Amino acid sequence: MVNDLEKKMERLFGTDGVRGVINRDLIPEKILRLSQAIGTFFGEGSRILVGRDARAGGEMIENLVVAGLMSTGVKVYRAGLVPTPALQYVIKDQGFDGGVMITASHNPPEYNGIKVIDSDGIEISRDKEEVIEELYYTGRFNRVSWRELVEESKLYPYVNEIYVKAVVSHVDKELIRKRRFKIVVDGANSVGSITTPWVVRELGAKVYTVNGNIDPLFSGRNPEPTPDTLYETAEVVKEIKADFGVAHDGDADRAIVIDELGRIQWGDRTATVLAKYIASKHKDLPRRVFTAVSSSIIVEEVLKKMGVEVIWLPVGSIGISRALAREGGICGFEENGGFMYPLHHPVRDGAMTTALLLQLLAEENTTLSQLYDELPKYYAVKTKIPMSRDKALKAVEAVKEAFKNYRQITIDGVKVISSDYWFLVRPSGTEPLLRIMIEAKTKDKANELLKILKQVIEEAIKQ
Ligand code: MG
């Protein structure tokens, strides 16, 4: 019986919540069932905060989530349009028992999804996701009697305000105001367009918004901040001579920075600049930084000199947040622009990242391009090879063997670190792909490594 059930149970939660194309994979029946499982998990009487980003289908999902939760006796509070980090912060700060964020983060516009947040304001752990999945498949939902259904859901329109005040409280408002910065904010036509301009204005800077509407169609652009989507925003930064630009994803937990020269800076570079600053300013914080194996080793190269250890973790922000919350440290981050500042809240937070950059610029009296140019220089190559997961695992083993005399980190694929290069070969967590990331001191070295890796991999998956 249990085995039959296990066979039937496919994993609902991906690396960050339940996602799907709205009304195709993510249909009302599924959302309602999942919401009853979530409500049963949190338990009768618990206070749950529900928020959403600007995506199509957000209101429909919200109504289904509210109905499913209420049927299990949960008290529901509706936050409306809020960034994920705002909902997360307020859940912890205001003592909610948990929350549901309706978002598909950076995915294309036709996607939507659900993230479940625990009472500590961090996405629930994998163990708890499994409990919810089991409830979903067995259908053992708590259904309260009619007497428990007399209470209605409540509007809770204070999340963005509480959040903005908290973010601003972590920096020196007067010092930043004096500099009269000019900042471009690209809110990806979603909830980041509400809160980040607000934070920047509170800090006395002039805000220029790009993609600053609430637009479920995202103006035809993917809400993922990458060099492909940000070239226009970068032009604006240069044209108006802004101090920097910041671009979010659909739920504003990521922040990709564009320096004043219009160069789009990847998240691990910004995180290294910020980690260096936080480590020198807050000497009382445990001397460690958490990041995924997919981040560049420049962070280790820079921080080692300051006595700060880098803890490498598998790819996925939840594990990084949970490790940072548990063990303490200077920060946590992902190379895609997710940066976690534990003195505020140990989750990825686009507006907090922006405020910290303003503080850093105000204090150090320099430009962002100078800070980035001080980082060690590497030439990067990224590619992916389509193959089954089995083959991808074989390829990883072959690479481990071929580079067995080098320093390796093998918690998620294989990361090989040498004195003038590093690379990561790992199976994708979501698609039938093998991902390869290489950084080397020269372009020739990076291309040579790619050639060698491709040979090793082809040989390994030939059979
Ligand atoms: Mg996101």
CSV table of C-alpha atoms and ligand atoms in Angstrom, one decimal:
chain,number,residue,atom,x,y,z
A,1,MET,CA,0.0,0.0,0.0
A,2,VAL,CA,2.7,2.4,1.1
A,3,ASN,CA,4.8,1.4,-1.9
A,4,ASP,CA,1.9,2.0,-4.3
A,5,LEU,CA,1.4,5.4,-2.8
A,6,GLU,CA,5.1,6.2,-3.1
A,7,LYS,CA,5.0,5.2,-6.8
A,8,LYS,CA,2.1,7.5,-7.3
A,9,MET,CA,3.7,10.4,-5.4
A,10,GLU,CA,5.6,12.6,-7.8
A,11,ARG,CA,7.5,15.5,-6.3
A,12,LEU,CA,5.4,18.6,-6.3
A,13,PHE,CA,8.0,21.1,-5.0
A,14,GLY,CA,10.9,22.0,-7.3
A,15,THR,CA,14.1,23.8,-6.1
A,16,ASP,CA,11.9,26.7,-5.0
A,17,GLY,CA,8.2,26.0,-4.6
A,18,VAL,CA,5.6,24.5,-6.9
A,19,ARG,CA,5.6,25.9,-10.4
A,20,GLY,CA,3.8,25.5,-13.7
A,21,VAL,CA,2.2,27.1,-16.7
A,22,ILE,CA,-0.9,28.6,-15.3
A,23,ASN,CA,-4.2,26.8,-16.3
A,24,ARG,CA,-2.2,24.1,-18.1
A,25,ASP,CA,0.0,22.4,-15.5
A,26,LEU,CA,-1.0,24.5,-12.6
A,27,ILE,CA,-4.8,24.0,-12.7
A,28,PRO,CA,-7.4,25.2,-10.2
A,29,GLU,CA,-8.0,21.6,-8.9
A,30,LYS,CA,-4.3,21.1,-8.2
A,31,ILE,CA,-4.0,24.5,-6.4
A,32,LEU,CA,-7.0,23.9,-4.2
A,33,ARG,CA,-5.8,20.4,-3.2
A,34,LEU,CA,-2.3,21.8,-2.5
A,35,SER,CA,-3.8,24.6,-0.4
A,36,GLN,CA,-5.8,22.1,1.7
A,37,ALA,CA,-2.6,20.2,2.3
A,38,ILE,CA,-0.8,23.4,3.3
A,39,GLY,CA,-3.6,24.4,5.6
A,40,THR,CA,-3.6,20.9,7.2
A,41,PHE,CA,0.1,21.1,7.6
A,42,PHE,CA,0.0,24.5,9.5
A,43,GLY,CA,-3.0,23.4,11.5
A,44,GLU,CA,-6.3,24.7,12.6
A,45,GLY,CA,-6.2,28.2,14.1
A,46,SER,CA,-2.8,29.1,12.7
A,47,ARG,CA,-2.4,32.6,11.2
A,48,ILE,CA,-1.2,32.5,7.6
A,49,LEU,CA,-0.2,35.5,5.4
A,50,VAL,CA,-0.9,35.2,1.7
A,51,GLY,CA,0.8,37.5,-0.9
A,52,ARG,CA,1.4,37.5,-4.6
A,53,ASP,CA,3.4,39.1,-7.4
A,54,ALA,CA,2.0,40.7,-10.6
A,55,ARG,CA,1.7,37.5,-12.6
A,56,ALA,CA,-1.3,36.5,-14.7
A,57,GLY,CA,-3.5,34.2,-12.7
A,58,GLY,CA,-2.3,35.6,-9.4
A,59,GLU,CA,-5.7,36.6,-8.2
A,60,MET,CA,-7.2,33.3,-9.3
A,61,ILE,CA,-4.6,31.4,-7.3
A,62,GLU,CA,-5.0,33.7,-4.3
A,63,ASN,CA,-8.7,32.9,-4.2
A,64,LEU,CA,-8.1,29.2,-4.4
A,65,VAL,CA,-5.4,29.3,-1.8
A,66,VAL,CA,-7.6,31.3,0.6
A,67,ALA,CA,-10.5,28.9,0.1
A,68,GLY,CA,-8.3,25.8,0.6
A,69,LEU,CA,-6.7,27.2,3.7
A,70,MET,CA,-10.0,28.3,5.2
A,71,SER,CA,-11.5,24.9,4.8
A,72,THR,CA,-8.9,23.5,7.1
A,73,GLY,CA,-9.6,26.1,9.8
A,74,VAL,CA,-6.6,28.4,9.1
A,75,LYS,CA,-7.0,32.2,9.7
A,76,VAL,CA,-6.1,33.9,6.5
A,77,TYR,CA,-4.6,37.4,6.0
A,78,ARG,CA,-4.4,38.8,2.5
A,79,ALA,CA,-1.3,40.9,1.9
A,80,GLY,CA,-2.0,41.7,-1.8
A,81,LEU,CA,0.9,42.6,-4.1
A,82,VAL,CA,4.2,42.2,-2.2
A,83,PRO,CA,7.7,41.1,-3.0
A,84,THR,CA,8.6,37.6,-1.6
A,85,PRO,CA,11.3,39.1,0.8
A,86,ALA,CA,8.7,41.6,2.2
A,87,LEU,CA,6.2,38.8,2.9
A,88,GLN,CA,9.0,36.7,4.5
A,89,TYR,CA,10.2,39.5,6.7
A,90,VAL,CA,6.7,40.4,7.9
A,91,ILE,CA,5.8,36.8,8.7
A,92,LYS,CA,8.7,36.6,11.1
A,93,ASP,CA,8.5,40.2,12.4
A,94,GLN,CA,4.7,40.1,13.1
A,95,GLY,CA,4.6,36.6,14.4
A,96,PHE,CA,2.6,34.8,11.7
A,97,ASP,CA,2.6,31.0,11.8
A,98,GLY,CA,3.5,30.9,8.1
A,99,GLY,CA,2.7,32.2,4.7
A,100,VAL,CA,2.0,31.4,1.0
A,101,MET,CA,3.7,33.5,-1.7
A,102,ILE,CA,2.1,33.2,-5.1
A,103,THR,CA,4.9,33.7,-7.7
A,104,ALA,CA,7.0,31.9,-10.3
A,105,SER,CA,9.9,34.2,-9.5
A,106,HIS,CA,12.0,34.7,-12.7
A,107,ASN,CA,10.2,32.2,-14.9
A,108,PRO,CA,8.6,33.2,-18.3
A,109,PRO,CA,5.3,35.1,-18.0
A,110,GLU,CA,3.0,32.1,-18.6
A,111,TYR,CA,4.3,30.5,-15.4
A,112,ASN,CA,3.0,30.9,-11.9
A,113,GLY,CA,3.5,29.1,-8.6
A,114,ILE,CA,3.4,28.8,-4.9
A,115,LYS,CA,6.2,29.1,-2.3
A,116,VAL,CA,5.4,28.0,1.3
A,117,ILE,CA,7.0,30.1,4.0
A,118,ASP,CA,7.6,28.9,7.6
A,119,SER,CA,7.1,30.9,10.8
A,120,ASP,CA,10.8,31.9,10.7
A,121,GLY,CA,10.2,33.7,7.4
A,122,ILE,CA,12.2,31.3,5.4
A,123,GLU,CA,10.9,28.8,2.7
A,124,ILE,CA,10.0,25.5,4.4
A,125,SER,CA,12.6,22.8,4.5
A,126,ARG,CA,12.5,19.8,2.2
A,127,ASP,CA,11.3,17.6,5.1
A,128,LYS,CA,8.2,19.8,5.5
A,129,GLU,CA,7.6,19.8,1.8
A,130,GLU,CA,7.5,16.0,1.9
A,131,VAL,CA,4.8,16.2,4.7
A,132,ILE,CA,2.7,18.5,2.5
A,133,GLU,CA,3.2,16.3,-0.6
A,134,GLU,CA,2.1,13.2,1.4
A,135,LEU,CA,-1.1,15.1,2.6
A,136,TYR,CA,-1.7,16.2,-1.0
A,137,TYR,CA,-1.6,12.6,-2.3
A,138,THR,CA,-3.4,10.9,0.6
A,139,GLY,CA,-6.1,13.6,0.8
A,140,ARG,CA,-6.0,13.4,4.6
A,141,PHE,CA,-7.2,17.0,5.0
A,142,ASN,CA,-8.5,18.7,8.1
A,143,ARG,CA,-12.0,19.8,7.4
A,144,VAL,CA,-13.5,22.0,10.1
A,145,SER,CA,-17.2,22.1,11.0
A,146,TRP,CA,-19.4,24.9,9.8
A,147,ARG,CA,-19.1,26.8,13.1
A,148,GLU,CA,-15.4,27.3,12.4
A,149,LEU,CA,-16.2,28.9,9.1
A,150,VAL,CA,-18.0,32.0,10.3
A,151,GLU,CA,-14.8,34.1,10.4
A,152,GLU,CA,-13.8,35.8,7.1
A,153,SER,CA,-10.3,36.3,5.7
A,154,LYS,CA,-8.8,39.7,6.6
A,155,LEU,CA,-7.0,42.2,4.5
A,156,TYR,CA,-3.5,42.9,5.7
A,157,PRO,CA,-2.3,45.9,3.6
A,158,TYR,CA,0.7,46.8,5.7
A,159,VAL,CA,3.4,44.4,4.5
A,160,ASN,CA,5.2,46.8,2.0
A,161,GLU,CA,5.2,49.6,4.6
A,162,ILE,CA,6.6,47.5,7.4
A,163,TYR,CA,9.2,46.0,5.1
A,164,VAL,CA,10.4,49.3,3.6
A,165,LYS,CA,10.8,50.8,7.1
A,166,ALA,CA,12.8,47.8,8.2
A,167,VAL,CA,15.1,47.9,5.2
A,168,VAL,CA,15.8,51.6,5.6
A,169,SER,CA,16.5,51.1,9.3
A,170,HIS,CA,19.6,49.1,8.5
A,171,VAL,CA,21.5,51.9,6.8
A,172,ASP,CA,22.5,55.5,7.6
A,173,LYS,CA,19.7,57.6,6.1
A,174,GLU,CA,21.3,61.0,6.7
A,175,LEU,CA,24.7,60.0,5.3
A,176,ILE,CA,23.1,58.5,2.2
A,177,ARG,CA,20.8,61.5,1.7
A,178,LYS,CA,23.8,63.9,1.6
A,179,ARG,CA,25.1,62.2,-1.5
A,180,ARG,CA,21.9,62.8,-3.6
A,181,PHE,CA,22.4,59.6,-5.6
A,182,LYS,CA,20.7,59.0,-9.0
A,183,ILE,CA,19.5,55.4,-9.2
A,184,VAL,CA,17.8,53.5,-12.0
A,185,VAL,CA,15.4,50.8,-10.7
A,186,ASP,CA,14.1,48.1,-13.1
A,187,GLY,CA,11.3,46.4,-11.3
A,188,ALA,CA,10.6,43.9,-14.0
A,189,ASN,CA,7.0,45.2,-14.2
A,190,SER,CA,6.2,43.5,-11.0
A,191,VAL,CA,6.2,44.0,-7.2
A,192,GLY,CA,9.8,45.3,-7.1
A,193,SER,CA,8.4,48.4,-8.8
A,194,ILE,CA,6.5,49.2,-5.6
A,195,THR,CA,9.0,48.8,-2.9
A,196,THR,CA,12.5,49.4,-4.3
A,197,PRO,CA,11.8,52.9,-5.6
A,198,TRP,CA,10.2,53.6,-2.2
A,199,VAL,CA,13.3,52.5,-0.4
A,200,VAL,CA,15.6,54.5,-2.7
A,201,ARG,CA,13.4,57.7,-2.3
A,202,GLU,CA,13.4,57.3,1.5
A,203,LEU,CA,17.2,57.5,1.2
A,204,GLY,CA,17.0,60.8,-0.6
A,205,ALA,CA,18.1,59.5,-4.0
A,206,LYS,CA,16.5,60.4,-7.2
A,207,VAL,CA,14.8,57.3,-8.7
A,208,TYR,CA,14.4,56.6,-12.4
A,209,THR,CA,12.2,53.6,-13.1
A,210,VAL,CA,12.4,51.3,-16.1
A,211,ASN,CA,9.8,48.5,-16.5
A,212,GLY,CA,8.1,50.2,-13.5
A,213,ASN,CA,4.5,49.2,-14.2
A,214,ILE,CA,2.5,46.4,-12.6
A,215,ASP,CA,2.0,44.4,-15.8
A,216,PRO,CA,1.1,40.7,-15.9
A,217,LEU,CA,2.4,40.5,-19.5
A,218,PHE,CA,5.8,41.9,-18.3
A,219,SER,CA,5.7,44.0,-21.5
A,220,GLY,CA,6.7,40.9,-23.4
A,221,ARG,CA,10.0,40.5,-21.6
A,222,ASN,CA,11.1,37.7,-19.4
A,223,PRO,CA,11.2,38.8,-15.7
A,224,GLU,CA,14.7,37.4,-15.2
A,225,PRO,CA,17.5,39.9,-14.9
A,226,THR,CA,20.2,38.8,-17.3
A,227,PRO,CA,22.5,40.5,-19.9
A,228,ASP,CA,19.9,39.5,-22.5
A,229,THR,CA,17.0,41.3,-20.8
A,230,LEU,CA,18.9,44.3,-19.3
A,231,TYR,CA,20.7,45.9,-22.2
A,232,GLU,CA,18.1,48.7,-22.5
A,233,THR,CA,18.2,49.3,-18.7
A,234,ALA,CA,22.0,49.5,-19.0
A,235,GLU,CA,21.7,52.1,-21.7
A,236,VAL,CA,19.4,54.2,-19.5
A,237,VAL,CA,22.0,54.0,-16.6
A,238,LYS,CA,24.7,55.3,-18.9
A,239,GLU,CA,22.6,57.9,-20.6
A,240,ILE,CA,21.3,59.7,-17.5
A,241,LYS,CA,24.7,59.2,-15.7
A,242,ALA,CA,23.1,57.3,-12.8
A,243,ASP,CA,25.3,56.1,-9.9
A,244,PHE,CA,24.0,52.6,-10.6
A,245,GLY,CA,21.1,50.6,-11.8
A,246,VAL,CA,19.4,47.7,-10.1
A,247,ALA,CA,17.2,45.1,-11.7
A,248,HIS,CA,14.9,42.6,-10.0
A,249,ASP,CA,13.1,39.4,-11.0
A,250,GLY,CA,9.3,38.9,-10.8
A,251,ASP,CA,9.2,38.7,-7.0
A,252,ALA,CA,12.1,41.0,-6.3
A,253,ASP,CA,14.3,38.7,-4.3
A,254,ARG,CA,17.1,39.0,-6.9
A,255,ALA,CA,19.0,42.2,-7.6
A,256,ILE,CA,21.4,42.4,-10.6
A,257,VAL,CA,23.5,45.6,-10.6
A,258,ILE,CA,24.5,47.8,-13.5
A,259,ASP,CA,27.5,49.9,-12.6
A,260,GLU,CA,27.7,53.6,-13.7
A,261,LEU,CA,29.5,52.6,-16.9
A,262,GLY,CA,26.5,50.6,-18.0
A,263,ARG,CA,28.2,47.2,-17.3
A,264,ILE,CA,25.9,44.5,-16.0
A,265,GLN,CA,27.6,42.8,-13.0
A,266,TRP,CA,26.7,39.2,-12.2
A,267,GLY,CA,25.4,38.5,-8.7
A,268,ASP,CA,28.5,36.8,-7.3
A,269,ARG,CA,30.6,39.9,-8.1
A,270,THR,CA,28.2,42.2,-6.3
A,271,ALA,CA,28.0,39.8,-3.4
A,272,THR,CA,31.8,39.8,-3.1
A,273,VAL,CA,31.9,43.6,-3.0
A,274,LEU,CA,29.2,43.6,-0.4
A,275,ALA,CA,30.6,40.8,1.7
A,276,LYS,CA,34.0,42.5,1.8
A,277,TYR,CA,32.3,45.7,3.1
A,278,ILE,CA,30.1,43.9,5.7
A,279,ALA,CA,33.0,41.8,6.9
A,280,SER,CA,35.0,45.0,7.6
A,281,LYS,CA,32.1,46.9,9.1
A,282,HIS,CA,30.6,44.2,11.3
A,283,LYS,CA,33.5,42.4,13.0
A,284,ASP,CA,31.2,40.7,15.4
A,285,LEU,CA,29.5,38.6,12.7
A,286,PRO,CA,30.8,35.0,12.4
A,287,ARG,CA,33.6,35.0,9.8
A,288,ARG,CA,31.9,33.0,7.2
A,289,VAL,CA,29.9,33.4,3.9
A,290,PHE,CA,27.5,30.8,2.4
A,291,THR,CA,27.1,30.3,-1.3
A,292,ALA,CA,26.3,27.7,-3.9
A,293,VAL,CA,29.0,25.8,-5.8
A,294,SER,CA,27.9,27.7,-8.9
A,295,SER,CA,29.4,30.9,-7.6
A,296,SER,CA,32.8,32.2,-8.7
A,297,ILE,CA,35.8,31.5,-6.5
A,298,ILE,CA,36.7,35.2,-6.6
A,299,VAL,CA,34.7,35.4,-3.4
A,300,GLU,CA,37.1,33.0,-1.7
A,301,GLU,CA,40.1,34.7,-3.2
A,302,VAL,CA,39.0,38.1,-1.9
A,303,LEU,CA,37.6,37.0,1.5
A,304,LYS,CA,40.4,34.6,2.5
A,305,LYS,CA,42.7,37.6,3.0
A,306,MET,CA,40.2,39.0,5.5
A,307,GLY,CA,40.0,35.7,7.5
A,308,VAL,CA,36.5,34.9,6.2
A,309,GLU,CA,35.7,31.4,5.2
A,310,VAL,CA,33.5,30.5,2.2
A,311,ILE,CA,31.1,27.6,2.8
A,312,TRP,CA,30.1,25.9,-0.5
A,313,LEU,CA,26.6,24.4,-0.6
A,314,PRO,CA,24.5,22.7,-3.2
A,315,VAL,CA,22.6,24.9,-5.7
A,316,GLY,CA,19.3,26.2,-4.2
A,317,SER,CA,18.6,29.3,-2.1
A,318,ILE,CA,16.6,27.5,0.7
A,319,GLY,CA,19.6,25.5,1.8
A,320,ILE,CA,21.8,28.7,1.9
A,321,SER,CA,19.2,30.6,3.9
A,322,ARG,CA,18.7,27.8,6.4
A,323,ALA,CA,22.5,27.4,6.9
A,324,LEU,CA,23.0,31.2,7.3
A,325,ALA,CA,20.1,31.3,9.8
A,326,ARG,CA,21.4,28.3,11.8
A,327,GLU,CA,25.1,29.0,11.9
A,328,GLY,CA,25.3,32.8,11.4
A,329,GLY,CA,27.6,34.6,9.1
A,330,ILE,CA,28.4,37.7,7.1
A,331,CYS,CA,26.0,36.9,4.3
A,332,GLY,CA,24.7,34.3,1.9
A,333,PHE,CA,24.2,34.6,-1.8
A,334,GLU,CA,23.6,33.0,-5.2
A,335,GLU,CA,25.4,34.1,-8.4
A,336,ASN,CA,22.0,34.9,-10.0
A,337,GLY,CA,21.6,38.0,-7.8
A,338,GLY,CA,20.1,36.6,-4.7
A,339,PHE,CA,21.8,38.2,-1.7
A,340,MET,CA,21.0,37.6,2.0
A,341,TYR,CA,21.8,40.0,4.7
A,342,PRO,CA,21.4,38.3,8.1
A,343,LEU,CA,21.2,41.5,10.1
A,344,HIS,CA,17.9,42.1,8.3
A,345,HIS,CA,16.6,38.7,7.4
A,346,PRO,CA,18.5,35.6,6.0
A,347,VAL,CA,16.7,35.4,2.7
A,348,ARG,CA,17.4,36.8,-0.8
A,349,ASP,CA,16.3,40.4,-0.8
A,350,GLY,CA,16.5,42.8,-3.7
A,351,ALA,CA,15.6,46.0,-1.9
A,352,MET,CA,18.0,45.3,1.1
A,353,THR,CA,20.8,44.7,-1.4
A,354,THR,CA,20.0,48.0,-3.1
A,355,ALA,CA,20.1,49.9,0.3
A,356,LEU,CA,23.4,48.2,1.3
A,357,LEU,CA,25.0,49.4,-2.0
A,358,LEU,CA,23.9,52.9,-1.3
A,359,GLN,CA,25.4,52.7,2.2
A,360,LEU,CA,28.6,51.3,0.8
A,361,LEU,CA,28.9,54.1,-1.8
A,362,ALA,CA,28.1,56.8,0.7
A,363,GLU,CA,30.7,55.6,3.2
A,364,GLU,CA,33.5,54.7,0.8
A,365,ASN,CA,33.3,57.7,-1.4
A,366,THR,CA,34.0,55.7,-4.6
A,367,THR,CA,32.2,54.5,-7.7
A,368,LEU,CA,30.8,51.0,-8.1
A,369,SER,CA,32.9,50.4,-11.3
A,370,GLN,CA,36.1,51.0,-9.2
A,371,LEU,CA,34.9,48.5,-6.6
A,372,TYR,CA,34.2,45.9,-9.3
A,373,ASP,CA,37.5,46.6,-11.1
A,374,GLU,CA,39.4,45.8,-7.9
A,375,LEU,CA,38.1,42.2,-8.0
A,376,PRO,CA,40.3,39.5,-9.4
A,377,LYS,CA,39.8,39.1,-13.2
A,378,TYR,CA,38.5,35.9,-14.7
A,379,TYR,CA,37.2,35.1,-18.2
A,380,ALA,CA,33.9,33.1,-18.0
A,381,VAL,CA,32.4,30.5,-20.2
A,382,LYS,CA,29.0,28.9,-19.6
A,383,THR,CA,27.4,26.2,-21.6
A,384,LYS,CA,24.9,23.3,-21.3
A,385,ILE,CA,24.7,20.0,-23.0
A,386,PRO,CA,21.3,18.2,-23.4
A,387,MET,CA,21.4,14.7,-21.9
A,388,SER,CA,19.5,12.4,-19.6
A,389,ARG,CA,20.1,12.6,-15.9
A,390,ASP,CA,21.8,9.2,-15.8
A,391,LYS,CA,24.2,10.3,-18.5
A,392,ALA,CA,24.8,13.6,-16.7
A,393,LEU,CA,25.7,11.7,-13.5
A,394,LYS,CA,28.1,9.5,-15.5
A,395,ALA,CA,29.7,12.6,-17.0
A,396,VAL,CA,30.2,14.0,-13.5
A,397,GLU,CA,32.0,10.8,-12.4
A,398,ALA,CA,34.3,10.9,-15.4
A,399,VAL,CA,35.3,14.5,-14.7
A,400,LYS,CA,35.9,13.7,-11.1
A,401,GLU,CA,38.3,10.9,-12.2
A,402,ALA,CA,40.0,13.0,-14.8
A,403,PHE,CA,40.8,15.8,-12.4
A,404,LYS,CA,41.3,13.6,-9.3
A,405,ASN,CA,44.6,15.3,-8.4
A,406,TYR,CA,42.9,18.8,-8.0
A,407,ARG,CA,40.9,20.3,-5.2
A,408,GLN,CA,37.3,19.2,-5.7
A,409,ILE,CA,34.0,20.1,-4.2
A,410,THR,CA,31.5,17.3,-4.9
A,411,ILE,CA,28.3,18.2,-3.0
A,412,ASP,CA,26.5,19.1,-6.3
A,413,GLY,CA,28.1,17.9,-9.5
A,414,VAL,CA,31.9,18.5,-9.4
A,415,LYS,CA,33.7,21.8,-8.9
A,416,VAL,CA,37.4,21.7,-9.6
A,417,ILE,CA,39.6,24.5,-8.3
A,418,SER,CA,43.1,25.3,-9.4
A,419,SER,CA,45.3,28.3,-9.0
A,420,ASP,CA,44.3,30.0,-12.3
A,421,TYR,CA,40.9,28.5,-13.1
A,422,TRP,CA,37.9,26.8,-11.7
A,423,PHE,CA,35.0,25.0,-13.3
A,424,LEU,CA,31.7,23.3,-12.3
A,425,VAL,CA,30.1,20.4,-14.1
A,426,ARG,CA,26.6,19.5,-12.7
A,427,PRO,CA,23.4,18.0,-13.8
A,428,SER,CA,20.5,20.5,-13.9
A,429,GLY,CA,18.0,20.1,-11.1
A,430,THR,CA,15.1,20.8,-13.3
A,431,GLU,CA,15.9,19.9,-16.9
A,432,PRO,CA,17.7,17.0,-18.8
A,433,LEU,CA,20.9,19.0,-19.1
A,434,LEU,CA,24.5,19.0,-18.0
A,435,ARG,CA,25.7,22.5,-17.0
A,436,ILE,CA,29.3,23.6,-17.4
A,437,MET,CA,30.7,26.8,-15.9
A,438,ILE,CA,34.3,27.8,-16.4
A,439,GLU,CA,36.3,30.7,-15.2
A,440,ALA,CA,40.0,31.1,-16.0
A,441,LYS,CA,42.5,33.9,-15.9
A,442,THR,CA,42.7,34.0,-19.7
A,443,LYS,CA,40.3,33.4,-22.5
A,444,ASP,CA,42.6,30.8,-24.1
A,445,LYS,CA,42.7,28.8,-20.8
A,446,ALA,CA,38.9,28.8,-20.5
A,447,ASN,CA,38.4,27.6,-24.1
A,448,GLU,CA,41.1,25.0,-23.7
A,449,LEU,CA,39.4,23.7,-20.5
A,450,LEU,CA,36.0,23.6,-22.3
A,451,LYS,CA,37.6,21.5,-25.1
A,452,ILE,CA,39.1,19.0,-22.6
A,453,LEU,CA,35.9,18.8,-20.6
A,454,LYS,CA,33.8,18.1,-23.7
A,455,GLN,CA,36.2,15.3,-24.7
A,456,VAL,CA,36.0,13.7,-21.2
A,457,ILE,CA,32.2,14.0,-21.2
A,458,GLU,CA,31.7,12.7,-24.7
A,459,GLU,CA,33.9,9.7,-23.9
A,460,ALA,CA,31.9,8.9,-20.7
A,461,ILE,CA,28.5,9.0,-22.2
A,462,LYS,CA,29.3,7.2,-25.5
A,463,GLN,CA,28.3,3.7,-24.3
B,1,MG,MG,12.8,35.3,-7.3
